[in-house]
Amino acid sequence: MTRIAFILLCHKDVDAVVAQARGLAASGDAVAVHLDARAPAADWARLRAGLDGQPGVALVERRQRCGWGGWSLVAATIAALRLALERFPDATHFYLLSGDCMAIKSAEHAHALLAAEDADWIESVDFFESGWIKTGIVEERLTRWHLFNERDRKKLFYASLDLQRRLHIRRRLPDDIRPMIGSQWWCLRRSTVEAVLAFLTARADVRRLFRWSWIPDETLFQTLVRHLVPGEEIRSRSLTFLTFTDYGMPATFHDDHYGLLLGQDALFARKISPNATRLRPRLADLWTSGRRDFPQGGDGRQLHRFLTGRGRIGQRFGRRAWEEGGTIGAGRELMLVVAHKRELAKRLVGSIKHHTSMAALDYLFDEEDCPLPDLGGLERGLEKRGRHRRALLRVLYEVLGVERMVICVDPGRLELIRDLSGDRATVRLLEIEAALDDQQLRRHAMRTGLAGESESGLDLLIPTLRQHLEAEIRNLREAGFAGHYRLVAGAPTEDNSRALQAFLDVPAELAGDIARTPHLFDD
């Protein structure tokens, strides 16, 4: 009888991992969970509490601090494998997953597929001749010593690589080992896992080879399975469906990919967007559904390239988001909160979110760390957001499923405000009028880089800065935008309530509640 022990590697979104582990174990299968040791202690405590006493679930206690491309990911995998071998003696197969993976078939379908063939499912092709690596270093992944992680210590990584090249330092590969490469995500039989771990214990030279190589999670198991298992017992492909964007990054699947995913000849898919609020529950139900009638959808990678070549997140026959005519969309409402006092504007936006169902965001065009959902890459970096600002907003409306949105804008962004106000969407503007004292001007200067890294000489800058900010407000008012309202610190609540009512287009009582937000104008 087939029983799968899932090796689940995760580093964030603990609540989703708890649900994922419980869902996989609900079919009678098992799960060994490794949480990245970099995760906050509170996440580890929440994971343990969420899975405490859960049958078929075990947690790796001695966790690794995981870094992409390094040995730590392999070490985490091996630790979880050893735990699963010990805790689940009846497990027949070991399936490696990440917290971003979700089932696209039922447990019955998966068990039947694995029982039908006595084989290991792991992509394993020749490291040097296959052309599997598309970018970056190739043979030097194995033939140089990689003492530093490229993601964390880029300068040292490349300095070390360059030094080894100049000194002609090359690592010698074991004579009896033929390096292979392939996807990290595999499903191996129990006997194969036991053989691989025993081989690693016996061969210090092989451990050393992969311990100091680059991205060993794509080479170690792929090499050793091919070395230890007869070729006819290896199916050289992954049972986890994934594809890559034209940037070379793993593609993220969204709500409109359900049909595409179910049609793939795979058991799981990676990566499912955390914001795919309709897709995730549909896939979560699949594993225990007992369903066996799955469609055949062709080559998902080619289909995904076809769809995304015609628009964002698989919108068939649609153009790319920034080619859509540069419009937010007629019939939508965009409300701009404009204020130099950013803390005040954020406080107001928070109150709007509390009292209404509107989508409300902070300074997404002015602050890098403004929290945004996954938008297929459009949200990454202020430069990209500013380059495709109307497209960014249109996608936000679609992803959030709203027709009305509030965002904060710095008064100095007059060109941005003009651009947005010229859209076919209905755009209204709320200026928050509140005096800035000298200390607030100092903070503004430090935040915007006017003062450099020191406050030295800042007092001389304050009068000029005050004049500059006053000029920005004056220019904003003289621009003559339609639907321009003011919220004034110290004004009667009734006046501010009327301004909010017109700006937000909400009932007077609701606008009054927002106007009476405690400490709204406090410094």
Short mmCIF file of C-alpha atoms in Angstrom, two decimals:
data_model
loop_
_atom_site.label_atom_id
_atom_site.label_comp_id
_atom_site.label_asym_id
_atom_site.label_seq_id
_atom_site.Cartn_x
_atom_site.Cartn_y
_atom_site.Cartn_z
CA MET A 1 0.00 0.00 0.00
CA THR A 2 1.34 3.42 -0.98
CA ARG A 3 1.91 5.98 1.75
CA ILE A 4 3.68 9.24 1.02
CA ALA A 5 5.85 11.06 3.53
CA PHE A 6 5.99 14.69 2.41
CA ILE A 7 9.18 16.61 3.16
CA LEU A 8 7.86 20.13 3.60
CA LEU A 9 10.41 22.97 3.53
CA CYS A 10 8.99 26.34 4.57
CA HIS A 11 10.19 29.70 5.81
CA LYS A 12 7.11 31.96 6.16
CA ASP A 13 3.30 32.11 6.29
CA VAL A 14 3.07 29.63 9.16
CA ASP A 15 -0.74 29.56 9.25
CA ALA A 16 -0.81 28.43 5.61
CA VAL A 17 1.83 25.77 6.37
CA VAL A 18 -0.29 24.42 9.25
CA ALA A 19 -3.28 24.15 6.94
CA GLN A 20 -1.11 22.58 4.24
CA ALA A 21 0.35 19.92 6.57
CA ARG A 22 -3.04 19.05 8.04
CA GLY A 23 -4.56 18.78 4.59
CA LEU A 24 -1.85 16.43 3.33
CA ALA A 25 -2.03 14.25 6.44
CA ALA A 26 -5.84 14.04 6.19
CA SER A 27 -5.47 11.44 3.41
CA GLY A 28 -3.52 9.10 5.71
CA ASP A 29 -0.17 10.29 4.40
CA ALA A 30 2.61 11.78 6.53
CA VAL A 31 4.42 15.12 6.68
CA ALA A 32 7.85 16.08 8.06
CA VAL A 33 8.06 19.87 8.37
CA HIS A 34 11.26 21.93 8.41
CA LEU A 35 10.81 25.61 9.26
CA ASP A 36 13.72 27.89 8.36
CA ALA A 37 15.62 28.79 11.55
CA ARG A 38 15.64 32.38 10.31
CA ALA A 39 11.89 32.56 10.97
CA PRO A 40 10.83 34.49 14.09
CA ALA A 41 10.50 32.53 17.33
CA ALA A 42 6.80 33.41 17.39
CA ASP A 43 6.33 31.60 14.05
CA TRP A 44 8.01 28.47 15.40
CA ALA A 45 5.81 28.54 18.50
CA ARG A 46 2.69 29.02 16.35
CA LEU A 47 3.72 26.15 14.05
CA ARG A 48 4.23 23.79 16.99
CA ALA A 49 0.91 24.78 18.55
CA GLY A 50 -0.93 24.41 15.25
CA LEU A 51 0.43 20.92 14.58
CA ASP A 52 0.66 19.62 18.14
CA GLY A 53 -0.87 16.16 18.43
CA GLN A 54 -1.63 16.07 14.70
CA PRO A 55 -1.35 12.43 13.56
CA GLY A 56 1.08 11.83 10.74
CA VAL A 57 2.94 15.14 11.21
CA ALA A 58 6.46 15.56 12.64
CA LEU A 59 8.56 18.70 13.09
CA VAL A 60 12.33 18.93 12.60
CA GLU A 61 13.60 20.32 15.91
CA ARG A 62 17.21 21.06 14.92
CA ARG A 63 16.52 23.50 12.15
CA GLN A 64 18.84 25.03 9.54
CA ARG A 65 19.24 28.72 8.73
CA CYS A 66 18.39 28.38 5.06
CA GLY A 67 19.90 30.47 2.30
CA TRP A 68 19.06 30.10 -1.37
CA GLY A 69 21.79 28.38 -3.36
CA GLY A 70 23.65 27.03 -0.33
CA TRP A 71 24.14 23.70 1.40
CA SER A 72 21.66 24.66 4.11
CA LEU A 73 18.68 23.71 1.90
CA VAL A 74 20.16 20.24 1.35
CA ALA A 75 20.94 19.91 5.06
CA ALA A 76 17.34 20.83 5.89
CA THR A 77 16.07 18.25 3.40
CA ILE A 78 18.33 15.53 4.82
CA ALA A 79 17.26 16.34 8.39
CA ALA A 80 13.60 16.05 7.43
CA LEU A 81 14.26 12.80 5.53
CA ARG A 82 15.97 11.21 8.52
CA LEU A 83 13.09 12.25 10.76
CA ALA A 84 10.52 10.88 8.31
CA LEU A 85 12.36 7.55 7.96
CA GLU A 86 12.32 7.15 11.73
CA ARG A 87 8.80 8.37 12.47
CA PHE A 88 6.95 6.87 9.50
CA PRO A 89 8.29 3.32 9.00
CA ASP A 90 5.43 2.43 6.66
CA ALA A 91 6.04 5.33 4.27
CA THR A 92 6.82 4.00 0.79
CA HIS A 93 7.62 7.29 -0.97
CA PHE A 94 9.19 10.60 0.07
CA TYR A 95 7.96 13.68 -1.77
CA LEU A 96 9.80 17.02 -1.43
CA LEU A 97 7.56 20.10 -1.31
CA SER A 98 7.80 23.78 -0.39
CA GLY A 99 5.30 25.93 1.44
CA ASP A 100 4.41 27.46 -1.95
CA CYS A 101 3.31 24.10 -3.42
CA MET A 102 -0.25 22.84 -3.58
CA ALA A 103 -1.83 19.63 -4.85
CA ILE A 104 -3.39 19.67 -8.32
CA LYS A 105 -4.60 16.06 -8.08
CA SER A 106 -6.28 13.93 -5.42
CA ALA A 107 -4.49 11.59 -3.02
CA GLU A 108 -6.16 8.61 -4.71
CA HIS A 109 -4.80 9.69 -8.07
CA ALA A 110 -1.31 10.21 -6.61
CA HIS A 111 -1.25 6.85 -4.82
CA ALA A 112 -2.40 5.04 -7.96
CA LEU A 113 0.28 6.71 -10.09
CA LEU A 114 3.09 5.86 -7.65
CA ALA A 115 1.87 2.29 -7.15
CA ALA A 116 1.69 1.67 -10.90
CA GLU A 117 5.46 1.99 -11.41
CA ASP A 118 8.33 0.88 -9.17
CA ALA A 119 10.37 3.98 -9.93
CA ASP A 120 11.85 7.21 -8.63
CA TRP A 121 10.54 10.48 -10.04
CA ILE A 122 13.42 12.94 -10.26
CA GLU A 123 14.67 15.08 -13.12
CA SER A 124 18.27 13.95 -13.68
CA VAL A 125 20.22 15.02 -16.77
CA ASP A 126 23.92 15.39 -17.51
CA PHE A 127 25.37 18.39 -15.69
CA PHE A 128 27.88 19.40 -18.37
CA GLU A 129 26.17 18.41 -21.62
CA SER A 130 22.44 18.90 -21.11
CA GLY A 131 22.33 22.69 -21.30
CA TRP A 132 19.94 22.63 -18.32
CA ILE A 133 21.53 25.77 -16.80
CA LYS A 134 20.43 28.81 -18.81
CA THR A 135 22.14 31.69 -16.98
CA GLY A 136 25.05 32.24 -14.60
CA ILE A 137 28.04 30.03 -13.94
CA VAL A 138 27.86 26.40 -15.07
CA GLU A 139 30.79 24.04 -14.48
CA GLU A 140 32.14 26.38 -11.80
CA ARG A 141 29.18 25.45 -9.61
CA LEU A 142 31.10 22.24 -8.93
CA THR A 143 34.72 22.95 -9.86
CA ARG A 144 35.23 25.98 -7.56
CA TRP A 145 34.94 26.33 -3.79
CA HIS A 146 31.88 28.35 -2.80
CA LEU A 147 32.53 29.63 0.71
CA PHE A 148 30.09 32.56 0.55
CA ASN A 149 26.45 32.84 -0.42
CA GLU A 150 25.88 34.97 -3.52
CA ARG A 151 22.59 36.32 -2.19
CA ASP A 152 23.91 37.42 1.21
CA ARG A 153 27.54 38.27 0.44
CA LYS A 154 27.66 39.05 -3.26
CA LYS A 155 31.00 40.88 -3.29
CA LEU A 156 32.79 38.11 -1.39
CA PHE A 157 31.15 35.44 -3.55
CA TYR A 158 32.48 36.94 -6.78
CA ALA A 159 35.81 38.01 -5.28
CA SER A 160 36.42 34.43 -4.16
CA LEU A 161 35.42 33.10 -7.58
CA ASP A 162 37.71 35.55 -9.36
CA LEU A 163 40.64 34.73 -7.06
CA GLN A 164 40.26 31.00 -7.75
CA ARG A 165 40.22 31.67 -11.48
CA ARG A 166 43.38 33.76 -11.32
CA LEU A 167 45.16 31.18 -9.14
CA HIS A 168 43.86 28.31 -11.30
CA ILE A 169 42.25 26.60 -8.31
CA ARG A 170 39.94 23.82 -9.47
CA ARG A 171 38.26 21.12 -7.46
CA ARG A 172 38.73 17.55 -8.57
CA LEU A 173 35.51 15.60 -8.97
CA PRO A 174 35.41 11.98 -7.74
CA ASP A 175 36.32 9.64 -10.60
CA ASP A 176 33.30 7.38 -10.15
CA ILE A 177 30.70 10.16 -9.94
CA ARG A 178 28.97 11.54 -13.02
CA PRO A 179 27.41 14.88 -12.05
CA MET A 180 23.75 15.30 -12.91
CA ILE A 181 21.33 18.20 -12.52
CA GLY A 182 17.59 18.78 -12.43
CA SER A 183 14.64 20.22 -10.56
CA GLN A 184 14.89 20.32 -6.78
CA TRP A 185 11.37 18.86 -6.42
CA TRP A 186 11.34 15.06 -6.52
CA CYS A 187 9.57 11.93 -5.24
CA LEU A 188 11.79 9.00 -4.23
CA ARG A 189 11.12 5.47 -3.00
CA ARG A 190 12.08 4.54 0.55
CA SER A 191 14.87 2.23 -0.59
CA THR A 192 16.37 5.03 -2.69
CA VAL A 193 16.33 7.54 0.17
CA GLU A 194 17.99 5.01 2.47
CA ALA A 195 20.65 4.25 -0.15
CA VAL A 196 21.41 7.95 -0.77
CA LEU A 197 21.77 8.75 2.93
CA ALA A 198 23.96 5.68 3.52
CA PHE A 199 26.16 6.65 0.57
CA LEU A 200 26.60 10.18 1.93
CA THR A 201 27.60 8.75 5.30
CA ALA A 202 30.19 6.47 3.72
CA ARG A 203 31.68 8.91 1.20
CA ALA A 204 33.23 11.99 2.81
CA ASP A 205 34.62 13.10 -0.57
CA VAL A 206 31.12 13.24 -2.07
CA ARG A 207 29.77 15.14 0.93
CA ARG A 208 32.62 17.60 0.59
CA LEU A 209 32.00 18.00 -3.15
CA PHE A 210 28.40 19.09 -2.69
CA ARG A 211 28.90 20.83 0.67
CA TRP A 212 31.00 23.52 -1.01
CA SER A 213 29.27 23.63 -4.40
CA TRP A 214 26.76 26.23 -5.59
CA ILE A 215 23.02 25.35 -5.63
CA PRO A 216 23.56 21.73 -4.51
CA ASP A 217 19.80 21.12 -4.14
CA GLU A 218 19.76 20.86 -7.97
CA THR A 219 22.67 18.40 -8.15
CA LEU A 220 23.16 16.18 -5.06
CA PHE A 221 20.08 13.98 -5.17
CA GLN A 222 19.99 14.14 -8.97
CA THR A 223 23.56 12.80 -9.11
CA LEU A 224 23.34 10.16 -6.38
CA VAL A 225 20.01 8.69 -7.47
CA ARG A 226 21.40 8.22 -10.97
CA HIS A 227 24.58 6.72 -9.44
CA LEU A 228 22.75 4.26 -7.16
CA VAL A 229 19.57 3.34 -9.03
CA PRO A 230 19.29 1.48 -12.36
CA GLY A 231 18.32 3.82 -15.18
CA GLU A 232 15.15 1.91 -16.02
CA GLU A 233 13.85 2.66 -12.51
CA ILE A 234 14.22 6.44 -12.91
CA ARG A 235 11.57 8.68 -14.45
CA SER A 236 13.62 11.76 -15.30
CA ARG A 237 11.01 14.38 -14.59
CA SER A 238 9.45 16.06 -11.59
CA LEU A 239 5.91 15.36 -10.46
CA THR A 240 5.71 19.01 -9.38
CA PHE A 241 4.66 21.37 -12.17
CA LEU A 242 6.50 24.66 -12.35
CA THR A 243 7.51 27.03 -15.09
CA PHE A 244 9.57 30.18 -15.35
CA THR A 245 8.94 33.75 -16.38
CA ASP A 246 10.95 35.49 -19.09
CA TYR A 247 13.00 36.99 -16.22
CA GLY A 248 14.15 33.46 -15.29
CA MET A 249 12.15 33.44 -12.04
CA PRO A 250 9.63 30.76 -11.03
CA ALA A 251 6.20 31.76 -12.32
CA THR A 252 3.45 32.42 -9.77
CA PHE A 253 -0.02 30.98 -10.37
CA HIS A 254 -3.15 33.02 -9.76
CA ASP A 255 -6.92 32.57 -9.59
CA ASP A 256 -7.33 32.23 -13.35
CA HIS A 257 -4.89 29.29 -13.62
CA TYR A 258 -7.11 26.60 -12.07
CA GLY A 259 -7.94 24.86 -15.35
CA LEU A 260 -4.37 25.04 -16.59
CA LEU A 261 -3.02 23.46 -13.39
CA LEU A 262 -5.51 20.59 -13.24
CA GLY A 263 -4.69 19.63 -16.80
CA GLN A 264 -0.99 19.09 -16.11
CA ASP A 265 0.56 15.64 -15.88
CA ALA A 266 1.78 16.31 -12.34
CA LEU A 267 0.62 15.91 -8.75
CA PHE A 268 1.57 19.31 -7.31
CA ALA A 269 2.26 22.80 -8.62
CA ARG A 270 4.62 25.54 -7.50
CA LYS A 271 4.30 28.50 -6.82
CA ILE A 272 0.75 29.36 -5.82
CA SER A 273 0.31 33.06 -5.05
CA PRO A 274 -0.67 33.79 -1.42
CA ASN A 275 -3.10 36.31 -2.92
CA ALA A 276 -4.88 33.71 -5.06
CA THR A 277 -7.82 33.78 -2.67
CA ARG A 278 -10.13 31.78 -4.91
CA LEU A 279 -7.56 29.34 -6.28
CA ARG A 280 -6.05 28.24 -2.95
CA PRO A 281 -9.24 26.87 -1.34
CA ARG A 282 -10.20 25.09 -4.57
CA LEU A 283 -6.82 23.35 -4.69
CA ALA A 284 -6.88 22.61 -0.95
CA ASP A 285 -10.05 20.59 -1.42
CA LEU A 286 -8.61 18.51 -4.26
CA TRP A 287 -6.23 16.33 -2.24
CA THR A 288 -8.98 14.67 -0.20
CA SER A 289 -11.67 14.88 -2.89
CA GLY A 290 -11.24 11.31 -4.14
CA ARG A 291 -11.49 12.65 -7.68
CA ARG A 292 -9.99 10.56 -10.50
CA ASP A 293 -11.35 12.24 -13.65
CA PHE A 294 -8.70 14.86 -14.33
CA PRO A 295 -8.45 16.58 -17.74
CA GLN A 296 -5.37 16.50 -19.95
CA GLY A 297 -4.31 20.06 -20.62
CA GLY A 298 -1.22 19.67 -22.79
CA ASP A 299 2.19 21.19 -22.15
CA GLY A 300 1.58 23.64 -19.32
CA ARG A 301 4.89 25.44 -19.81
CA GLN A 302 4.16 26.27 -23.44
CA LEU A 303 0.57 27.20 -22.59
CA HIS A 304 1.72 29.44 -19.73
CA ARG A 305 4.20 31.21 -22.04
CA PHE A 306 1.43 31.65 -24.61
CA LEU A 307 -1.00 33.12 -22.10
CA THR A 308 1.42 35.40 -20.26
CA GLY A 309 2.81 36.59 -23.59
CA ARG A 310 -0.64 38.07 -24.11
CA GLY A 311 -1.26 39.61 -20.73
CA ARG A 312 -0.74 39.47 -16.99
CA ILE A 313 -1.39 36.24 -15.06
CA GLY A 314 -2.77 34.25 -17.95
CA GLN A 315 -5.42 36.65 -19.24
CA ARG A 316 -5.92 35.14 -22.68
CA PHE A 317 -5.80 37.44 -25.72
CA GLY A 318 -5.08 40.44 -23.44
CA ARG A 319 -2.11 42.72 -23.88
CA ARG A 320 0.52 43.27 -21.23
CA ALA A 321 -0.70 45.46 -18.40
CA TRP A 322 1.36 48.52 -19.42
CA GLU A 323 0.17 48.22 -23.04
CA GLU A 324 -3.50 48.47 -22.11
CA GLY A 325 -3.85 52.07 -23.20
CA GLY A 326 -2.45 53.54 -19.98
CA THR A 327 -5.78 53.78 -18.23
CA ILE A 328 -7.05 52.81 -14.79
CA GLY A 329 -10.45 52.14 -16.26
CA ALA A 330 -13.69 54.04 -16.77
CA GLY A 331 -16.21 53.67 -13.96
CA ARG A 332 -13.58 53.24 -11.25
CA GLU A 333 -12.96 55.74 -8.48
CA LEU A 334 -9.50 56.77 -7.26
CA MET A 335 -9.20 58.98 -4.18
CA LEU A 336 -5.86 60.70 -3.52
CA VAL A 337 -4.95 61.71 0.03
CA VAL A 338 -2.28 64.40 -0.32
CA ALA A 339 -0.21 65.43 2.69
CA HIS A 340 3.34 66.31 3.68
CA LYS A 341 2.61 64.87 7.12
CA ARG A 342 2.77 61.24 6.10
CA GLU A 343 1.96 59.88 9.55
CA LEU A 344 -1.26 61.93 9.52
CA ALA A 345 -2.23 60.69 6.04
CA LYS A 346 -1.57 57.06 7.05
CA ARG A 347 -3.63 57.55 10.20
CA LEU A 348 -6.54 58.82 8.10
CA VAL A 349 -6.19 55.94 5.62
CA GLY A 350 -6.22 53.49 8.51
CA SER A 351 -9.42 55.04 9.80
CA ILE A 352 -11.01 54.85 6.34
CA LYS A 353 -10.16 51.15 6.16
CA HIS A 354 -11.57 50.64 9.65
CA HIS A 355 -14.88 52.37 8.96
CA THR A 356 -15.47 51.32 5.33
CA SER A 357 -14.87 48.38 3.02
CA MET A 358 -12.69 50.47 0.68
CA ALA A 359 -9.24 49.38 -0.42
CA ALA A 360 -6.81 51.94 0.99
CA LEU A 361 -3.03 52.05 0.55
CA ASP A 362 -0.24 54.25 1.83
CA TYR A 363 2.43 56.01 -0.26
CA LEU A 364 2.90 53.25 -2.85
CA PHE A 365 4.65 55.65 -5.30
CA ASP A 366 6.82 57.25 -2.61
CA GLU A 367 7.77 54.51 -0.13
CA GLU A 368 9.50 51.29 -1.12
CA ASP A 369 8.10 49.30 1.80
CA CYS A 370 4.43 50.07 1.14
CA PRO A 371 2.79 46.61 1.49
CA LEU A 372 1.33 45.41 -1.81
CA PRO A 373 -0.01 42.07 -3.04
CA ASP A 374 1.82 40.02 -5.65
CA LEU A 375 1.17 41.76 -8.98
CA GLY A 376 3.35 39.63 -11.23
CA GLY A 377 6.40 41.85 -10.66
CA LEU A 378 4.80 45.26 -11.28
CA GLU A 379 4.96 46.02 -7.55
CA ARG A 380 8.72 45.49 -7.21
CA GLY A 381 10.55 48.75 -6.68
CA LEU A 382 9.56 52.40 -6.86
CA GLU A 383 11.15 52.79 -10.29
CA LYS A 384 8.95 50.08 -11.82
CA ARG A 385 5.82 51.31 -10.01
CA GLY A 386 6.41 54.83 -11.31
CA ARG A 387 7.11 53.66 -14.84
CA HIS A 388 3.79 51.80 -15.11
CA ARG A 389 1.71 53.69 -12.55
CA ARG A 390 -1.70 53.55 -14.23
CA ALA A 391 -1.13 49.90 -15.11
CA LEU A 392 -0.11 49.20 -11.52
CA LEU A 393 -3.32 50.76 -10.22
CA ARG A 394 -5.49 48.93 -12.76
CA VAL A 395 -3.97 45.60 -11.76
CA LEU A 396 -4.49 46.49 -8.09
CA TYR A 397 -8.19 47.05 -8.73
CA GLU A 398 -8.38 43.64 -10.43
CA VAL A 399 -6.40 41.73 -7.81
CA LEU A 400 -8.24 43.32 -4.89
CA GLY A 401 -11.59 42.93 -6.64
CA VAL A 402 -12.68 46.54 -5.99
CA GLU A 403 -13.90 49.52 -7.99
CA ARG A 404 -12.95 52.20 -5.41
CA MET A 405 -9.51 52.84 -3.95
CA VAL A 406 -7.76 55.36 -1.69
CA ILE A 407 -4.02 56.00 -1.94
CA CYS A 408 -1.62 58.51 -0.40
CA VAL A 409 0.46 60.83 -2.59
CA ASP A 410 3.16 63.33 -1.64
CA PRO A 411 2.19 66.92 -2.59
CA GLY A 412 5.48 67.27 -4.43
CA ARG A 413 4.34 64.69 -7.00
CA LEU A 414 2.30 67.21 -9.00
CA GLU A 415 3.14 65.55 -12.31
CA LEU A 416 1.90 62.20 -10.94
CA ILE A 417 -1.32 63.81 -9.64
CA ARG A 418 -1.90 65.46 -13.02
CA ASP A 419 -1.37 62.16 -14.79
CA LEU A 420 -3.80 60.26 -12.58
CA SER A 421 -6.36 63.06 -12.69
CA GLY A 422 -6.38 62.87 -16.47
CA ASP A 423 -7.52 59.25 -16.44
CA ARG A 424 -10.99 58.07 -17.48
CA ALA A 425 -11.53 56.94 -13.90
CA THR A 426 -13.19 59.34 -11.45
CA VAL A 427 -10.36 60.95 -9.48
CA ARG A 428 -10.84 63.06 -6.34
CA LEU A 429 -8.22 64.73 -4.16
CA LEU A 430 -8.18 65.40 -0.42
CA GLU A 431 -5.50 67.83 0.76
CA ILE A 432 -4.67 67.59 4.46
CA GLU A 433 -3.76 71.05 5.69
CA ALA A 434 -1.63 70.85 8.84
CA ALA A 435 1.30 73.03 9.84
CA LEU A 436 4.77 71.49 9.94
CA ASP A 437 6.98 72.47 12.88
CA ASP A 438 10.76 72.60 12.67
CA GLN A 439 11.22 69.08 14.05
CA GLN A 440 8.88 67.65 11.42
CA LEU A 441 10.77 69.54 8.73
CA ARG A 442 13.99 68.00 10.01
CA ARG A 443 12.46 64.51 9.74
CA HIS A 444 11.28 65.32 6.22
CA ALA A 445 14.78 66.44 5.25
CA MET A 446 16.33 63.27 6.66
CA ARG A 447 13.72 61.03 5.01
CA THR A 448 14.15 62.61 1.58
CA GLY A 449 17.94 62.69 1.79
CA LEU A 450 18.24 66.49 1.77
CA ALA A 451 20.26 66.38 4.98
CA GLY A 452 22.48 63.46 4.02
CA GLU A 453 23.39 61.20 6.92
CA SER A 454 23.93 64.02 9.40
CA GLU A 455 21.80 66.83 10.84
CA SER A 456 24.81 69.14 10.65
CA GLY A 457 23.81 72.50 9.17
CA LEU A 458 20.17 71.45 9.03
CA ASP A 459 18.97 74.57 10.87
CA LEU A 460 20.15 76.67 7.92
CA LEU A 461 18.07 74.52 5.59
CA ILE A 462 14.80 74.72 7.54
CA PRO A 463 13.56 78.13 6.25
CA THR A 464 14.29 77.20 2.64
CA LEU A 465 12.66 73.81 3.06
CA ARG A 466 9.55 75.38 4.59
CA GLN A 467 9.25 77.74 1.60
CA HIS A 468 9.71 74.83 -0.78
CA LEU A 469 6.95 72.75 0.81
CA GLU A 470 4.61 75.73 0.94
CA ALA A 471 5.27 76.27 -2.77
CA GLU A 472 4.31 72.65 -3.47
CA ILE A 473 0.95 73.17 -1.75
CA ARG A 474 0.42 76.46 -3.58
CA ASN A 475 1.15 74.81 -6.94
CA LEU A 476 -1.24 72.01 -6.09
CA ARG A 477 -4.06 74.44 -5.34
CA GLU A 478 -3.36 76.57 -8.42
CA ALA A 479 -3.52 73.47 -10.67
CA GLY A 480 -7.30 73.66 -10.40
CA PHE A 481 -8.08 69.96 -10.04
CA ALA A 482 -11.76 69.10 -10.05
CA GLY A 483 -12.92 67.38 -6.90
CA HIS A 484 -10.26 69.02 -4.69
CA TYR A 485 -11.25 68.98 -1.00
CA ARG A 486 -9.45 70.01 2.19
CA LEU A 487 -9.19 68.46 5.62
CA VAL A 488 -7.90 71.16 7.98
CA ALA A 489 -6.27 70.62 11.35
CA GLY A 490 -8.14 72.70 13.95
CA ALA A 491 -11.22 73.20 11.75
CA PRO A 492 -14.67 72.33 13.15
CA THR A 493 -15.44 68.63 12.93
CA GLU A 494 -18.54 69.44 10.88
CA ASP A 495 -16.43 71.11 8.18
CA ASN A 496 -13.99 68.22 7.99
CA SER A 497 -16.89 65.77 7.98
CA ARG A 498 -18.43 67.50 4.94
CA ALA A 499 -15.08 67.40 3.12
CA LEU A 500 -14.72 63.66 3.85
CA GLN A 501 -18.31 62.98 2.80
CA ALA A 502 -17.74 64.60 -0.60
CA PHE A 503 -14.28 63.09 -1.05
CA LEU A 504 -15.26 59.52 -0.14
CA ASP A 505 -18.87 59.74 -1.35
CA VAL A 506 -20.15 58.16 1.86
CA PRO A 507 -23.09 58.97 4.18
CA ALA A 508 -22.70 61.98 6.46
CA GLU A 509 -22.77 59.83 9.61
CA LEU A 510 -19.94 57.65 8.38
CA ALA A 511 -17.88 60.67 7.31
CA GLY A 512 -18.44 62.12 10.79
CA ASP A 513 -17.11 58.96 12.42
CA ILE A 514 -13.94 59.20 10.33
CA ALA A 515 -13.56 62.94 11.06
CA ARG A 516 -13.76 62.19 14.78
CA THR A 517 -10.92 59.64 14.64
CA PRO A 518 -9.07 59.95 17.97
CA HIS A 519 -5.72 61.77 17.76
CA LEU A 520 -6.09 62.18 13.97
CA PHE A 521 -4.12 65.45 13.86
CA ASP A 522 -1.74 64.67 16.74
CA ASP A 523 1.98 65.02 16.06
#
